[in-house]
Coordinates of C-alpha atoms in Angstrom, one line a residue:
X1 CA 0.0 0.0 0.0
X2 CA 1.1 3.6 -0.6
X3 CA 2.4 5.3 2.5
X4 CA 0.0 8.0 3.9
X5 CA 0.9 11.6 3.5
X6 CA 2.1 12.8 7.0
X7 CA 1.0 16.1 8.3
X8 CA 2.0 18.5 11.1
X9 CA -0.4 21.3 12.3
X10 CA 0.7 24.6 13.7
X11 CA -2.1 26.8 15.1
X12 CA -2.5 28.4 18.5
X13 CA -6.2 27.5 18.7
X14 CA -6.5 24.0 20.3
X15 CA -10.1 23.5 19.2
X16 CA -9.2 24.2 15.6
X17 CA -6.3 21.8 15.7
X18 CA -8.6 19.1 17.2
X19 CA -11.1 19.8 14.5
X20 CA -8.5 19.5 11.7
X21 CA -7.3 16.2 13.2
X22 CA -10.8 14.8 13.2
X23 CA -11.5 16.1 9.7
X24 CA -8.3 14.9 8.1
X25 CA -8.4 11.5 9.9
X26 CA -11.4 10.7 7.7
X27 CA -9.0 10.5 4.7
X28 CA -7.2 7.1 4.7
X29 CA -4.2 8.5 2.8
X30 CA -3.6 11.4 5.3
X31 CA -2.1 11.1 8.8
X32 CA -1.5 13.8 11.3
X33 CA 1.8 13.0 13.1
X34 CA 2.2 16.1 15.3
X35 CA 0.9 19.5 16.2
X36 CA 2.1 22.7 17.9
X37 CA 0.6 25.8 19.3
X38 CA 3.4 28.1 18.2
X39 CA 6.5 28.2 16.0
X40 CA 9.0 27.6 18.8
X41 CA 7.3 24.3 19.8
X42 CA 7.1 23.3 16.1
X43 CA 10.8 23.9 15.6
X44 CA 11.6 21.5 18.5
X45 CA 9.4 18.7 17.2
X46 CA 9.8 18.9 13.4
X47 CA 13.4 17.5 13.0
X48 CA 12.3 14.2 14.5
X49 CA 8.9 14.0 12.7
X50 CA 9.8 15.4 9.2
X51 CA 6.2 15.4 7.9
X52 CA 5.4 15.6 4.2
X53 CA 3.2 18.7 4.7
X54 CA 3.0 21.4 7.4
X55 CA -0.3 23.3 7.8
X56 CA 0.6 26.7 9.2
X57 CA -1.6 29.5 10.6
X58 CA -0.4 33.0 10.0
X59 CA -1.3 34.6 13.4
X60 CA 0.9 32.8 16.0
X61 CA 2.1 33.9 19.4
X62 CA 5.2 36.1 19.0
X63 CA 5.6 35.7 15.2
X64 CA 3.7 35.8 12.0
X65 CA 3.5 32.4 10.2
X66 CA 4.9 33.9 7.0
X67 CA 8.0 34.9 8.9
X68 CA 8.4 31.5 10.4
X69 CA 8.4 29.6 7.1
X70 CA 12.1 29.7 6.5
X71 CA 12.9 28.3 9.9
X72 CA 10.4 25.6 9.6
X73 CA 11.7 24.5 6.2
X74 CA 15.2 24.5 7.7
X75 CA 14.1 22.3 10.5
X76 CA 12.4 19.9 8.1
X77 CA 13.8 20.5 4.7
X78 CA 11.6 18.1 2.7
X79 CA 8.3 19.3 4.2
X80 CA 5.9 21.4 2.1
X81 CA 4.4 24.3 3.9
X82 CA 0.8 25.3 3.3
X83 CA -0.5 28.5 5.0
X84 CA -4.0 27.8 6.3
X85 CA -5.3 31.1 7.5
X86 CA -8.2 33.6 7.8
X87 CA -6.0 36.3 6.3
X88 CA -7.2 37.5 2.9
X89 CA -4.4 40.1 2.7
X90 CA -2.6 40.0 -0.6
X91 CA 0.6 41.0 1.0
X92 CA 0.5 38.1 3.4
X93 CA -0.1 35.8 0.4
X94 CA 2.8 37.2 -1.6
X95 CA 5.1 37.0 1.4
X96 CA 4.2 33.4 2.1
X97 CA 5.0 32.3 -1.5
X98 CA 8.1 34.4 -1.6
X99 CA 9.3 32.8 1.7
X100 CA 8.9 29.3 0.3
X101 CA 5.3 28.2 1.1
X102 CA 3.9 25.6 -1.3
X103 CA 0.4 27.1 -0.9
X104 CA -1.9 29.5 0.7
X105 CA -5.5 28.4 1.7
X106 CA -8.2 30.2 3.5
X107 CA -9.8 28.5 6.5
X108 CA -13.2 28.7 4.9
X109 CA -12.1 25.9 2.5
X110 CA -14.2 22.8 2.2
X111 CA -12.8 19.7 3.9
X112 CA -12.6 17.6 0.7
X113 CA -10.9 20.5 -1.1
X114 CA -8.4 20.9 1.7
X115 CA -7.5 17.2 1.5
X116 CA -7.1 17.4 -2.2
X117 CA -4.9 20.5 -1.9
X118 CA -2.7 18.7 0.6
X119 CA -2.3 15.8 -1.8
X120 CA -1.4 18.2 -4.6
X121 CA 1.1 20.1 -2.4
X122 CA 2.7 16.8 -1.4
X123 CA 3.3 16.1 -5.1
X124 CA 5.0 19.5 -5.4
X125 CA 2.1 21.4 -7.0
X126 CA 1.5 25.0 -5.7
X127 CA -2.0 25.4 -4.2
X128 CA -3.7 28.8 -3.8
X129 CA -7.3 29.5 -2.9
X130 CA -9.0 30.6 -6.2
X131 CA -10.5 33.7 -4.5
X132 CA -6.9 34.9 -3.7
X133 CA -5.6 34.8 -7.2
X134 CA -6.6 38.4 -8.1
X135 CA -5.0 39.6 -4.8
X136 CA -1.8 37.7 -5.7
X137 CA -1.5 39.6 -9.0
X138 CA -2.2 42.9 -7.3
X139 CA 0.3 42.3 -4.6
X140 CA 3.1 41.5 -7.0
X141 CA 2.3 44.4 -9.2
X142 CA 2.3 46.8 -6.2
X143 CA 5.7 45.6 -5.2
X144 CA 7.0 46.2 -8.7
X145 CA 8.0 42.6 -9.2
X146 CA 9.7 42.1 -12.5
X147 CA 7.7 40.2 -15.1
X148 CA 9.5 37.3 -16.7
X149 CA 10.7 37.6 -20.2
X150 CA 9.2 35.2 -22.8
X151 CA 11.4 32.6 -24.4
X152 CA 10.7 33.3 -28.1
X153 CA 12.3 31.2 -30.9
X154 CA 13.8 32.8 -34.0
X155 CA 11.0 33.8 -36.4
X156 CA 8.3 33.6 -33.8
X157 CA 6.3 36.7 -32.8
X158 CA 7.5 38.6 -29.8
X159 CA 4.1 38.7 -28.0
X160 CA 4.2 36.2 -25.2
X161 CA 0.7 34.8 -25.5
X162 CA 1.0 34.4 -29.2
X163 CA 3.7 31.8 -28.5
X164 CA 0.9 29.5 -27.1
X165 CA -1.3 27.2 -29.0
X166 CA -5.1 27.7 -28.5
X167 CA -5.2 24.6 -26.3
X168 CA -2.3 25.9 -24.2
X169 CA -4.2 29.1 -23.7
X170 CA -7.1 27.0 -22.5
X171 CA -4.9 25.3 -20.0
X172 CA -3.4 28.5 -18.9
X173 CA -6.8 30.0 -18.2
X174 CA -7.6 26.9 -16.0
X175 CA -4.3 27.3 -14.2
X176 CA -5.3 30.9 -13.4
X177 CA -8.6 29.7 -12.0
X178 CA -6.6 27.5 -9.6
X179 CA -7.6 24.2 -11.2
X180 CA -5.5 21.0 -10.7
X181 CA -4.2 19.0 -13.6
X182 CA -7.0 16.5 -13.0
X183 CA -9.6 19.2 -13.0
X184 CA -8.2 20.7 -16.2
X185 CA -8.2 17.3 -17.9
X186 CA -11.9 16.9 -16.9
X187 CA -12.8 20.4 -18.0
X188 CA -11.1 20.2 -21.4
X189 CA -11.8 16.5 -22.0
X190 CA -8.1 15.5 -22.4
X191 CA -5.8 13.1 -20.6
X192 CA -4.1 14.3 -17.4
X193 CA -0.7 13.4 -18.9
X194 CA -1.5 15.7 -21.8
X195 CA -2.2 18.5 -19.4
X196 CA 1.2 18.0 -17.8
X197 CA 2.8 18.3 -21.2
X198 CA 0.9 21.4 -22.0
X199 CA 1.9 23.0 -18.6
X200 CA 5.6 22.2 -19.3
X201 CA 5.3 23.8 -22.8
X202 CA 3.6 26.9 -21.3
X203 CA 6.3 27.4 -18.7
X204 CA 9.0 27.0 -21.3
X205 CA 7.4 29.3 -23.9
X206 CA 6.6 32.1 -21.4
X207 CA 10.0 31.8 -19.6
X208 CA 8.4 30.9 -16.3
X209 CA 9.7 28.6 -13.6
X210 CA 6.6 27.6 -11.6
X211 CA 2.8 27.1 -11.8
X212 CA 2.3 30.0 -9.4
X213 CA 4.1 32.3 -11.8
X214 CA 1.9 31.0 -14.6
X215 CA -1.2 31.7 -12.6
X216 CA -0.1 35.2 -11.8
X217 CA 0.9 35.9 -15.4
X218 CA -2.4 34.5 -16.8
X219 CA -4.6 36.3 -14.3
X220 CA -3.0 39.6 -15.5
X221 CA -2.4 39.1 -19.2
X222 CA -5.4 37.0 -20.2
X223 CA -7.7 39.5 -18.6
X224 CA -6.1 42.3 -20.7
X225 CA -6.8 40.4 -23.9
X226 CA -10.4 39.6 -23.2

């Protein structure tokens, strides 16, 4: 049998942690191996536990979760960190991703969607609540983040989006919506392996290095062309 995805919870609200444990224990492929009420306690426990995914609240005693990410990843280098928070602030979102978080989810998320996001993060996919995508774009724009240069081949048009095929544009729009590869495959009636190939082509053609960058880019540029 496939080994379960191991989880570590960091939140100063005991009842919320207990609720998450109860919720996630219903998923046979997820297992909570530890929890902490603050970052200091987490740093003591993580080296021995080394969970696959860390669920991290932003408002912790003495420190913001976004500022604790680097230390947590140092204590357990192979763990993926997902912010699970009530904060809908675009600056918190941008800071979390910039500091190395694999994802940023709001605590209003449905339980099944949370479980699916954890699985995706464990596979190395970035996960961001769809309602936060517009704020992610605005946060990066307000900080003057440089836009990546497109990788154009000789004789191809310079316009970045014109480098993409119609199907790749469809996939890019779904990425901007926050859809997983499986959801994109279902929406476009294509194989999931085909989606993965399209995503690789999109990143190469646009000169991007991650799915999060593609989502930010798409949310901004595709809206301008509509």
